[in-house]
Amino acid sequence: MSKPLFNKLALIGIGLIGSSIARVARQEGLAGTISAATRRKETADEARALGIVDEIGTDNAAAVRDADFVILCTPVGANAEAMAQIAPHLKQGAIVSDVGSVKQAVIRDVGPLSPQGVHFVPAHPVAGTEHSGPSAGFPELFKGRWCIVTPIPGSDRAAVDKVIEFWRRCGSDMEEMAADHHDKILAITSHLPHLIAYTIVGTATDLEDDIKSEVIKFAAGGFRDFTRIAASDPTMWRDVFLNNKEAVLEMLGRLSEDLAALQRNIRWGEGDKLYELFERTRAIRRELIDAKQA
Ligand code: NAP
């Protein structure tokens, strides 16, 4: 076990991501003490029973007292309220980070609430599952997965490096980029696929009853994979789409054009065009496997 990076780590939110951080931080000895706060008492009781943190309650301000590293692990739309609650109680020199799947909106809403002498370093571990809550977490969640840090221009380099070191010790591969670039990349690699899954499963549930029951019965293959993605947390994903509006709408526009072209290929029996596309997409899958991202 390595020397702790922080004396006290405070997690605001202890769902899938917060509880996975708590588990890996404890396993790797990344903090002397780990405290956490969550919105509802039931969630606090669940986390306490799991024994993954030293202190847990429903008071955000109490959780951050004396903490030198605070991570907001709440849905993107709840981050600003959490920051407003903890701001007056943050220790001078403390680092505050987050795990939000969208970065520009977090910087816009949370950044200005960060007090003088506190370093706000936004980050996004690109790792997750369709499950939520403290019991869904596990310490290996971030292992071999990317974590993207999107520092605000002019931020304290030592604080940024410390956040990078923390995630490295959690097992992540690190990348640094501008927030707008992050939001564009994630719109196509993560947000749009989720939107497509929500749509397909939604369309199936709107079918007439007799067809719908057959869809469930013969769900094997493609549809089943979409249902897994479409089971992802509704609050988290509502907040992602509302907070990455511009990039998602741009990618959705491109997708609509490509879909219209495919529609035309099928209508006019243009098999060579379909084949060409499917061959190209199969090569992408092979590249992904080679890059160990499959
Ligand atoms: P989660 O399992 O649903 O946990 C959310 C936590 O936030 C809970 O402790 C919840 O408290 C608390 N919370 C505070 N205010 C809330 C509010 N207004 N609405 C709902 N919950 C509130 O969520 P998660 O998957 O850990 O996601 C947390 C963050 O990680 C999000 O910002 C998300 O964008 C980001 N992220 C998620 C994934 C993923 O795949 N899930 C991947 C990367 C990043 P109570 O339970 O007490 O209500």
CSV table of C-alpha atoms and ligand atoms in Angstrom, one decimal:
chain,number,residue,atom,x,y,z
A,1,MET,CA,0.0,0.0,0.0
A,2,SER,CA,1.3,3.5,-0.9
A,3,LYS,CA,1.5,6.6,1.3
A,4,PRO,CA,-1.9,8.4,1.6
A,5,LEU,CA,-2.2,11.2,-0.9
A,6,PHE,CA,-4.7,13.0,1.3
A,7,ASN,CA,-5.5,13.2,5.0
A,8,LYS,CA,-9.2,13.3,4.5
A,9,LEU,CA,-11.2,12.5,1.4
A,10,ALA,CA,-14.9,13.6,1.4
A,11,LEU,CA,-17.4,12.1,-1.1
A,12,ILE,CA,-20.6,14.1,-1.7
A,13,GLY,CA,-22.9,11.3,-3.1
A,14,ILE,CA,-22.2,7.7,-2.5
A,15,GLY,CA,-23.9,5.9,-5.4
A,16,LEU,CA,-22.2,3.7,-8.0
A,17,ILE,CA,-19.3,6.1,-8.6
A,18,GLY,CA,-18.9,7.5,-5.1
A,19,SER,CA,-19.0,4.1,-3.5
A,20,SER,CA,-16.5,2.7,-6.1
A,21,ILE,CA,-14.1,5.6,-5.3
A,22,ALA,CA,-14.5,4.9,-1.5
A,23,ARG,CA,-13.7,1.2,-2.1
A,24,VAL,CA,-10.6,1.7,-4.2
A,25,ALA,CA,-9.4,4.6,-2.1
A,26,ARG,CA,-9.5,2.4,1.0
A,27,GLN,CA,-8.0,-0.6,-0.8
A,28,GLU,CA,-5.1,1.5,-2.1
A,29,GLY,CA,-4.7,3.6,1.1
A,30,LEU,CA,-5.2,6.8,-0.8
A,31,ALA,CA,-6.6,8.8,2.2
A,32,GLY,CA,-6.2,8.7,6.0
A,33,THR,CA,-10.0,9.1,6.5
A,34,ILE,CA,-12.9,8.8,4.1
A,35,SER,CA,-16.2,10.6,4.9
A,36,ALA,CA,-19.3,10.8,2.8
A,37,ALA,CA,-22.7,12.4,2.6
A,38,THR,CA,-25.8,11.5,0.7
A,39,ARG,CA,-29.2,13.0,0.1
A,40,ARG,CA,-31.4,10.3,1.7
A,41,LYS,CA,-31.1,8.5,5.0
A,42,GLU,CA,-31.8,5.1,3.4
A,43,THR,CA,-28.7,5.5,1.1
A,44,ALA,CA,-26.6,6.6,4.2
A,45,ASP,CA,-27.8,3.4,6.1
A,46,GLU,CA,-26.9,1.2,3.1
A,47,ALA,CA,-23.4,2.7,2.7
A,48,ARG,CA,-22.8,2.4,6.5
A,49,ALA,CA,-23.9,-1.2,6.5
A,50,LEU,CA,-21.4,-1.9,3.6
A,51,GLY,CA,-18.6,-0.4,5.8
A,52,ILE,CA,-16.9,1.4,2.9
A,53,VAL,CA,-16.4,4.8,4.6
A,54,ASP,CA,-15.3,6.0,8.0
A,55,GLU,CA,-18.1,8.5,8.4
A,56,ILE,CA,-21.5,8.9,6.6
A,57,GLY,CA,-24.5,11.1,7.0
A,58,THR,CA,-26.9,13.3,5.2
A,59,ASP,CA,-25.1,16.6,6.0
A,60,ASN,CA,-22.8,17.7,3.1
A,61,ALA,CA,-21.2,20.5,5.2
A,62,ALA,CA,-20.3,18.1,8.0
A,63,ALA,CA,-18.7,15.7,5.6
A,64,VAL,CA,-16.2,18.2,4.1
A,65,ARG,CA,-15.0,19.6,7.4
A,66,ASP,CA,-11.2,19.3,7.5
A,67,ALA,CA,-11.1,17.5,4.1
A,68,ASP,CA,-8.2,18.2,1.8
A,69,PHE,CA,-9.9,16.4,-1.1
A,70,VAL,CA,-13.6,16.6,-1.9
A,71,ILE,CA,-15.3,14.8,-4.9
A,72,LEU,CA,-18.8,15.7,-5.9
A,73,CYS,CA,-20.4,12.3,-7.0
A,74,THR,CA,-23.9,13.6,-7.4
A,75,PRO,CA,-25.9,13.8,-10.7
A,76,VAL,CA,-24.6,16.7,-12.9
A,77,GLY,CA,-27.8,18.8,-12.2
A,78,ALA,CA,-27.3,18.5,-8.4
A,79,ASN,CA,-23.6,19.5,-8.3
A,80,ALA,CA,-24.1,23.3,-8.0
A,81,GLU,CA,-26.5,22.9,-5.0
A,82,ALA,CA,-24.0,20.6,-3.3
A,83,MET,CA,-21.1,23.0,-3.9
A,84,ALA,CA,-23.1,25.9,-2.5
A,85,GLN,CA,-23.8,23.9,0.6
A,86,ILE,CA,-20.2,22.9,1.2
A,87,ALA,CA,-18.4,26.1,0.0
A,88,PRO,CA,-18.4,28.0,3.4
A,89,HIS,CA,-17.1,24.9,5.2
A,90,LEU,CA,-14.2,24.0,2.9
A,91,LYS,CA,-10.6,24.1,4.3
A,92,GLN,CA,-8.2,26.6,2.7
A,93,GLY,CA,-6.1,24.9,0.1
A,94,ALA,CA,-8.6,22.0,-0.3
A,95,ILE,CA,-9.1,20.5,-3.8
A,96,VAL,CA,-12.7,20.0,-5.0
A,97,SER,CA,-13.3,17.7,-8.0
A,98,ASP,CA,-16.3,16.0,-9.6
A,99,VAL,CA,-17.1,13.0,-11.7
A,100,GLY,CA,-19.8,14.5,-14.0
A,101,SER,CA,-20.3,13.0,-17.4
A,102,VAL,CA,-20.5,16.6,-18.8
A,103,LYS,CA,-17.8,19.2,-18.2
A,104,GLN,CA,-18.7,22.6,-19.6
A,105,ALA,CA,-21.9,22.9,-17.6
A,106,VAL,CA,-20.2,21.8,-14.4
A,107,ILE,CA,-17.5,24.4,-14.9
A,108,ARG,CA,-20.1,27.1,-15.6
A,109,ASP,CA,-22.4,26.2,-12.7
A,110,VAL,CA,-20.0,24.9,-10.0
A,111,GLY,CA,-16.7,26.8,-10.8
A,112,PRO,CA,-17.9,30.3,-9.7
A,113,LEU,CA,-19.1,28.8,-6.3
A,114,SER,CA,-15.6,27.7,-5.4
A,115,PRO,CA,-14.2,29.9,-2.7
A,116,GLN,CA,-10.9,31.8,-2.9
A,117,GLY,CA,-8.0,29.5,-1.8
A,118,VAL,CA,-9.9,26.3,-2.9
A,119,HIS,CA,-8.9,24.6,-6.1
A,120,PHE,CA,-11.7,23.3,-8.3
A,121,VAL,CA,-10.4,20.6,-10.7
A,122,PRO,CA,-13.1,19.0,-12.9
A,123,ALA,CA,-12.7,15.3,-13.9
A,124,HIS,CA,-14.7,12.5,-15.5
A,125,PRO,CA,-13.9,8.8,-15.0
A,126,VAL,CA,-15.1,7.2,-18.2
A,127,ALA,CA,-16.3,4.0,-16.4
A,128,GLY,CA,-19.7,2.9,-15.3
A,129,THR,CA,-22.4,0.3,-15.4
A,130,GLU,CA,-26.2,0.6,-15.7
A,131,HIS,CA,-26.6,0.0,-11.9
A,132,SER,CA,-27.0,2.7,-9.2
A,133,GLY,CA,-26.5,3.1,-5.5
A,134,PRO,CA,-23.8,2.2,-2.9
A,135,SER,CA,-24.2,-1.6,-3.3
A,136,ALA,CA,-23.5,-1.3,-7.1
A,137,GLY,CA,-20.0,-0.1,-6.6
A,138,PHE,CA,-16.8,-2.1,-6.8
A,139,PRO,CA,-13.1,-1.2,-6.4
A,140,GLU,CA,-12.0,-2.3,-9.9
A,141,LEU,CA,-14.5,-0.1,-11.7
A,142,PHE,CA,-11.8,2.4,-12.9
A,143,LYS,CA,-9.0,-0.1,-13.6
A,144,GLY,CA,-7.7,0.3,-17.1
A,145,ARG,CA,-10.4,2.8,-18.0
A,146,TRP,CA,-9.8,6.4,-19.0
A,147,CYS,CA,-10.3,9.3,-16.6
A,148,ILE,CA,-10.4,12.7,-18.3
A,149,VAL,CA,-9.3,15.8,-16.4
A,150,THR,CA,-10.5,19.2,-17.8
A,151,PRO,CA,-8.7,21.9,-15.8
A,152,ILE,CA,-10.1,25.4,-15.9
A,153,PRO,CA,-7.5,27.6,-17.6
A,154,GLY,CA,-5.2,29.2,-15.0
A,155,SER,CA,-5.8,26.6,-12.4
A,156,ASP,CA,-3.1,25.6,-9.9
A,157,ARG,CA,-0.9,23.0,-11.6
A,158,ALA,CA,0.0,21.2,-8.4
A,159,ALA,CA,-3.7,20.7,-7.6
A,160,VAL,CA,-4.3,19.3,-11.1
A,161,ASP,CA,-1.4,16.9,-10.8
A,162,LYS,CA,-2.6,15.7,-7.5
A,163,VAL,CA,-6.0,14.8,-8.9
A,164,ILE,CA,-4.3,13.0,-11.8
A,165,GLU,CA,-2.1,11.1,-9.3
A,166,PHE,CA,-5.2,10.1,-7.3
A,167,TRP,CA,-7.0,8.7,-10.4
A,168,ARG,CA,-3.8,6.9,-11.5
A,169,ARG,CA,-3.6,5.2,-8.2
A,170,CYS,CA,-7.3,4.2,-8.7
A,171,GLY,CA,-6.1,2.3,-11.8
A,172,SER,CA,-7.2,4.8,-14.5
A,173,ASP,CA,-5.4,5.9,-17.6
A,174,MET,CA,-5.2,9.6,-17.6
A,175,GLU,CA,-5.9,12.2,-20.3
A,176,GLU,CA,-6.2,16.0,-20.0
A,177,MET,CA,-8.3,18.0,-22.4
A,178,ALA,CA,-10.4,21.2,-22.8
A,179,ALA,CA,-14.0,20.9,-21.5
A,180,ASP,CA,-15.7,21.7,-24.8
A,181,HIS,CA,-13.6,19.0,-26.5
A,182,HIS,CA,-14.6,16.5,-23.8
A,183,ASP,CA,-18.3,17.3,-24.3
A,184,LYS,CA,-18.1,16.8,-28.0
A,185,ILE,CA,-16.2,13.5,-27.9
A,186,LEU,CA,-18.5,12.1,-25.1
A,187,ALA,CA,-21.6,13.2,-27.0
A,188,ILE,CA,-20.8,10.8,-29.8
A,189,THR,CA,-19.1,8.0,-27.8
A,190,SER,CA,-21.5,7.8,-24.9
A,191,HIS,CA,-24.4,10.2,-24.9
A,192,LEU,CA,-25.7,9.5,-28.4
A,193,PRO,CA,-25.5,5.6,-27.9
A,194,HIS,CA,-27.6,6.0,-24.8
A,195,LEU,CA,-30.1,8.2,-26.6
A,196,ILE,CA,-30.4,5.6,-29.3
A,197,ALA,CA,-30.9,2.8,-26.8
A,198,TYR,CA,-33.6,4.8,-25.0
A,199,THR,CA,-35.3,5.4,-28.3
A,200,ILE,CA,-35.3,1.8,-29.5
A,201,VAL,CA,-36.5,0.4,-26.3
A,202,GLY,CA,-39.1,3.2,-26.0
A,203,THR,CA,-40.3,2.4,-29.6
A,204,ALA,CA,-40.7,-1.3,-28.7
A,205,THR,CA,-42.8,-0.5,-25.6
A,206,ASP,CA,-45.1,1.7,-27.7
A,207,LEU,CA,-45.9,-1.3,-30.0
A,208,GLU,CA,-49.3,-3.0,-29.9
A,209,ASP,CA,-49.6,-5.5,-27.0
A,210,ASP,CA,-49.3,-8.7,-29.1
A,211,ILE,CA,-46.1,-7.6,-30.9
A,212,LYS,CA,-44.6,-6.1,-27.7
A,213,SER,CA,-44.9,-9.5,-25.9
A,214,GLU,CA,-43.1,-11.2,-28.8
A,215,VAL,CA,-40.3,-8.6,-28.6
A,216,ILE,CA,-39.7,-9.4,-25.0
A,217,LYS,CA,-39.9,-13.2,-25.7
A,218,PHE,CA,-37.4,-13.1,-28.6
A,219,ALA,CA,-35.2,-10.3,-27.2
A,220,ALA,CA,-32.0,-12.2,-28.0
A,221,GLY,CA,-29.2,-10.4,-29.8
A,222,GLY,CA,-29.4,-6.7,-30.6
A,223,PHE,CA,-32.5,-5.6,-28.7
A,224,ARG,CA,-31.2,-7.3,-25.5
A,225,ASP,CA,-28.0,-5.2,-25.6
A,226,PHE,CA,-30.0,-2.0,-26.0
A,227,THR,CA,-32.2,-2.9,-23.0
A,228,ARG,CA,-29.1,-3.1,-20.8
A,229,ILE,CA,-28.0,0.4,-21.8
A,230,ALA,CA,-31.6,1.8,-21.6
A,231,ALA,CA,-31.7,0.6,-18.0
A,232,SER,CA,-29.2,3.2,-17.0
A,233,ASP,CA,-30.1,5.7,-14.2
A,234,PRO,CA,-32.9,8.1,-15.4
A,235,THR,CA,-31.8,11.0,-13.2
A,236,MET,CA,-28.2,10.8,-14.3
A,237,TRP,CA,-29.1,10.6,-18.0
A,238,ARG,CA,-31.7,13.3,-17.9
A,239,ASP,CA,-29.1,15.6,-16.5
A,240,VAL,CA,-26.5,14.6,-19.1
A,241,PHE,CA,-28.8,15.5,-22.0
A,242,LEU,CA,-30.0,18.8,-20.5
A,243,ASN,CA,-26.4,19.8,-19.7
A,244,ASN,CA,-24.7,18.8,-23.0
A,245,LYS,CA,-27.5,20.1,-25.2
A,246,GLU,CA,-25.4,21.7,-28.0
A,247,ALA,CA,-23.0,18.8,-28.6
A,248,VAL,CA,-25.7,16.2,-28.4
A,249,LEU,CA,-28.0,18.1,-30.8
A,250,GLU,CA,-25.2,18.5,-33.3
A,251,MET,CA,-24.3,14.8,-33.2
A,252,LEU,CA,-28.0,13.9,-33.4
A,253,GLY,CA,-28.3,16.1,-36.6
A,254,ARG,CA,-25.5,14.2,-38.2
A,255,LEU,CA,-27.0,10.9,-37.2
A,256,SER,CA,-30.4,11.9,-38.7
A,257,GLU,CA,-28.7,12.7,-42.0
A,258,ASP,CA,-26.9,9.3,-42.0
A,259,LEU,CA,-30.1,7.5,-41.1
A,260,ALA,CA,-31.9,9.2,-44.0
A,261,ALA,CA,-29.1,8.0,-46.4
A,262,LEU,CA,-29.4,4.5,-45.1
A,263,GLN,CA,-33.1,4.6,-45.5
A,264,ARG,CA,-32.6,5.6,-49.2
A,265,ASN,CA,-30.0,2.8,-49.7
A,266,ILE,CA,-32.4,0.2,-48.4
A,267,ARG,CA,-35.3,1.6,-50.5
A,268,TRP,CA,-33.3,1.6,-53.7
A,269,GLY,CA,-31.6,-1.7,-53.1
A,270,GLU,CA,-28.2,-0.2,-52.9
A,271,GLY,CA,-26.5,-3.2,-51.4
A,272,ASP,CA,-23.0,-2.2,-52.2
A,273,LYS,CA,-23.4,1.0,-50.2
A,274,LEU,CA,-24.8,-0.9,-47.2
A,275,TYR,CA,-21.9,-3.5,-47.5
A,276,GLU,CA,-19.3,-0.7,-47.7
A,277,LEU,CA,-20.6,0.9,-44.5
A,278,PHE,CA,-20.9,-2.4,-42.6
A,279,GLU,CA,-17.3,-3.3,-43.6
A,280,ARG,CA,-16.1,0.0,-42.3
A,281,THR,CA,-17.9,-0.3,-39.0
A,282,ARG,CA,-16.6,-3.9,-38.5
A,283,ALA,CA,-13.0,-2.5,-38.9
A,284,ILE,CA,-13.7,0.0,-36.1
A,285,ARG,CA,-14.7,-2.8,-33.8
A,286,ARG,CA,-11.3,-4.5,-34.6
A,287,GLU,CA,-9.5,-1.3,-33.8
A,288,LEU,CA,-11.3,-1.1,-30.5
A,289,ILE,CA,-10.3,-4.6,-29.6
A,290,ASP,CA,-6.7,-3.9,-30.5
A,291,ALA,CA,-6.8,-0.7,-28.3
A,292,LYS,CA,-8.1,-2.9,-25.4
A,293,GLN,CA,-11.3,-0.8,-25.2
A,294,ALA,CA,-13.7,-3.5,-26.2
B,1,NAP,P1,-26.1,7.1,-8.4
B,1,NAP,O1,-25.6,5.7,-8.2
B,1,NAP,O2,-27.5,7.3,-8.7
B,1,NAP,O3,-25.7,8.0,-7.0
B,1,NAP,C1,-26.1,9.3,-7.0
B,1,NAP,C2,-25.7,9.9,-5.6
B,1,NAP,O4,-26.0,11.3,-5.6
B,1,NAP,C3,-26.5,9.3,-4.4
B,1,NAP,O5,-25.7,9.3,-3.3
B,1,NAP,C4,-27.6,10.3,-4.3
B,1,NAP,O6,-28.2,10.4,-3.0
B,1,NAP,C5,-26.9,11.6,-4.5
B,1,NAP,N1,-27.8,12.7,-4.9
B,1,NAP,C6,-27.6,14.0,-4.3
B,1,NAP,N2,-28.5,14.8,-4.9
B,1,NAP,C7,-29.2,14.1,-5.8
B,1,NAP,C8,-30.3,14.4,-6.6
B,1,NAP,N3,-30.8,15.7,-6.7
B,1,NAP,N4,-30.8,13.5,-7.4
B,1,NAP,C9,-30.3,12.2,-7.4
B,1,NAP,N5,-29.3,11.8,-6.6
B,1,NAP,C10,-28.7,12.8,-5.8
B,1,NAP,O7,-25.3,7.9,-9.5
B,1,NAP,P2,-23.8,7.5,-10.1
B,1,NAP,O8,-24.0,6.6,-11.2
B,1,NAP,O9,-22.8,7.3,-9.0
B,1,NAP,O10,-23.5,8.9,-10.8
B,1,NAP,C11,-23.0,10.0,-10.1
B,1,NAP,C12,-22.2,11.0,-11.1
B,1,NAP,O11,-21.2,10.2,-11.8
B,1,NAP,C13,-23.0,11.7,-12.1
B,1,NAP,O12,-22.6,13.0,-12.2
B,1,NAP,C14,-22.7,11.0,-13.4
B,1,NAP,O13,-22.7,11.8,-14.5
B,1,NAP,C15,-21.3,10.5,-13.1
B,1,NAP,N6,-20.8,9.3,-13.9
B,1,NAP,C16,-21.6,8.2,-13.9
B,1,NAP,C17,-21.3,7.1,-14.6
B,1,NAP,C18,-22.2,5.9,-14.7
B,1,NAP,O14,-22.0,5.0,-15.6
B,1,NAP,N7,-23.1,5.7,-13.8
B,1,NAP,C19,-20.0,7.0,-15.2
B,1,NAP,C20,-19.2,8.2,-15.1
B,1,NAP,C21,-19.6,9.3,-14.4
B,1,NAP,P3,-29.4,9.5,-2.5
B,1,NAP,O15,-29.2,8.1,-3.0
B,1,NAP,O16,-29.3,9.6,-1.1
B,1,NAP,O17,-30.7,10.1,-3.1
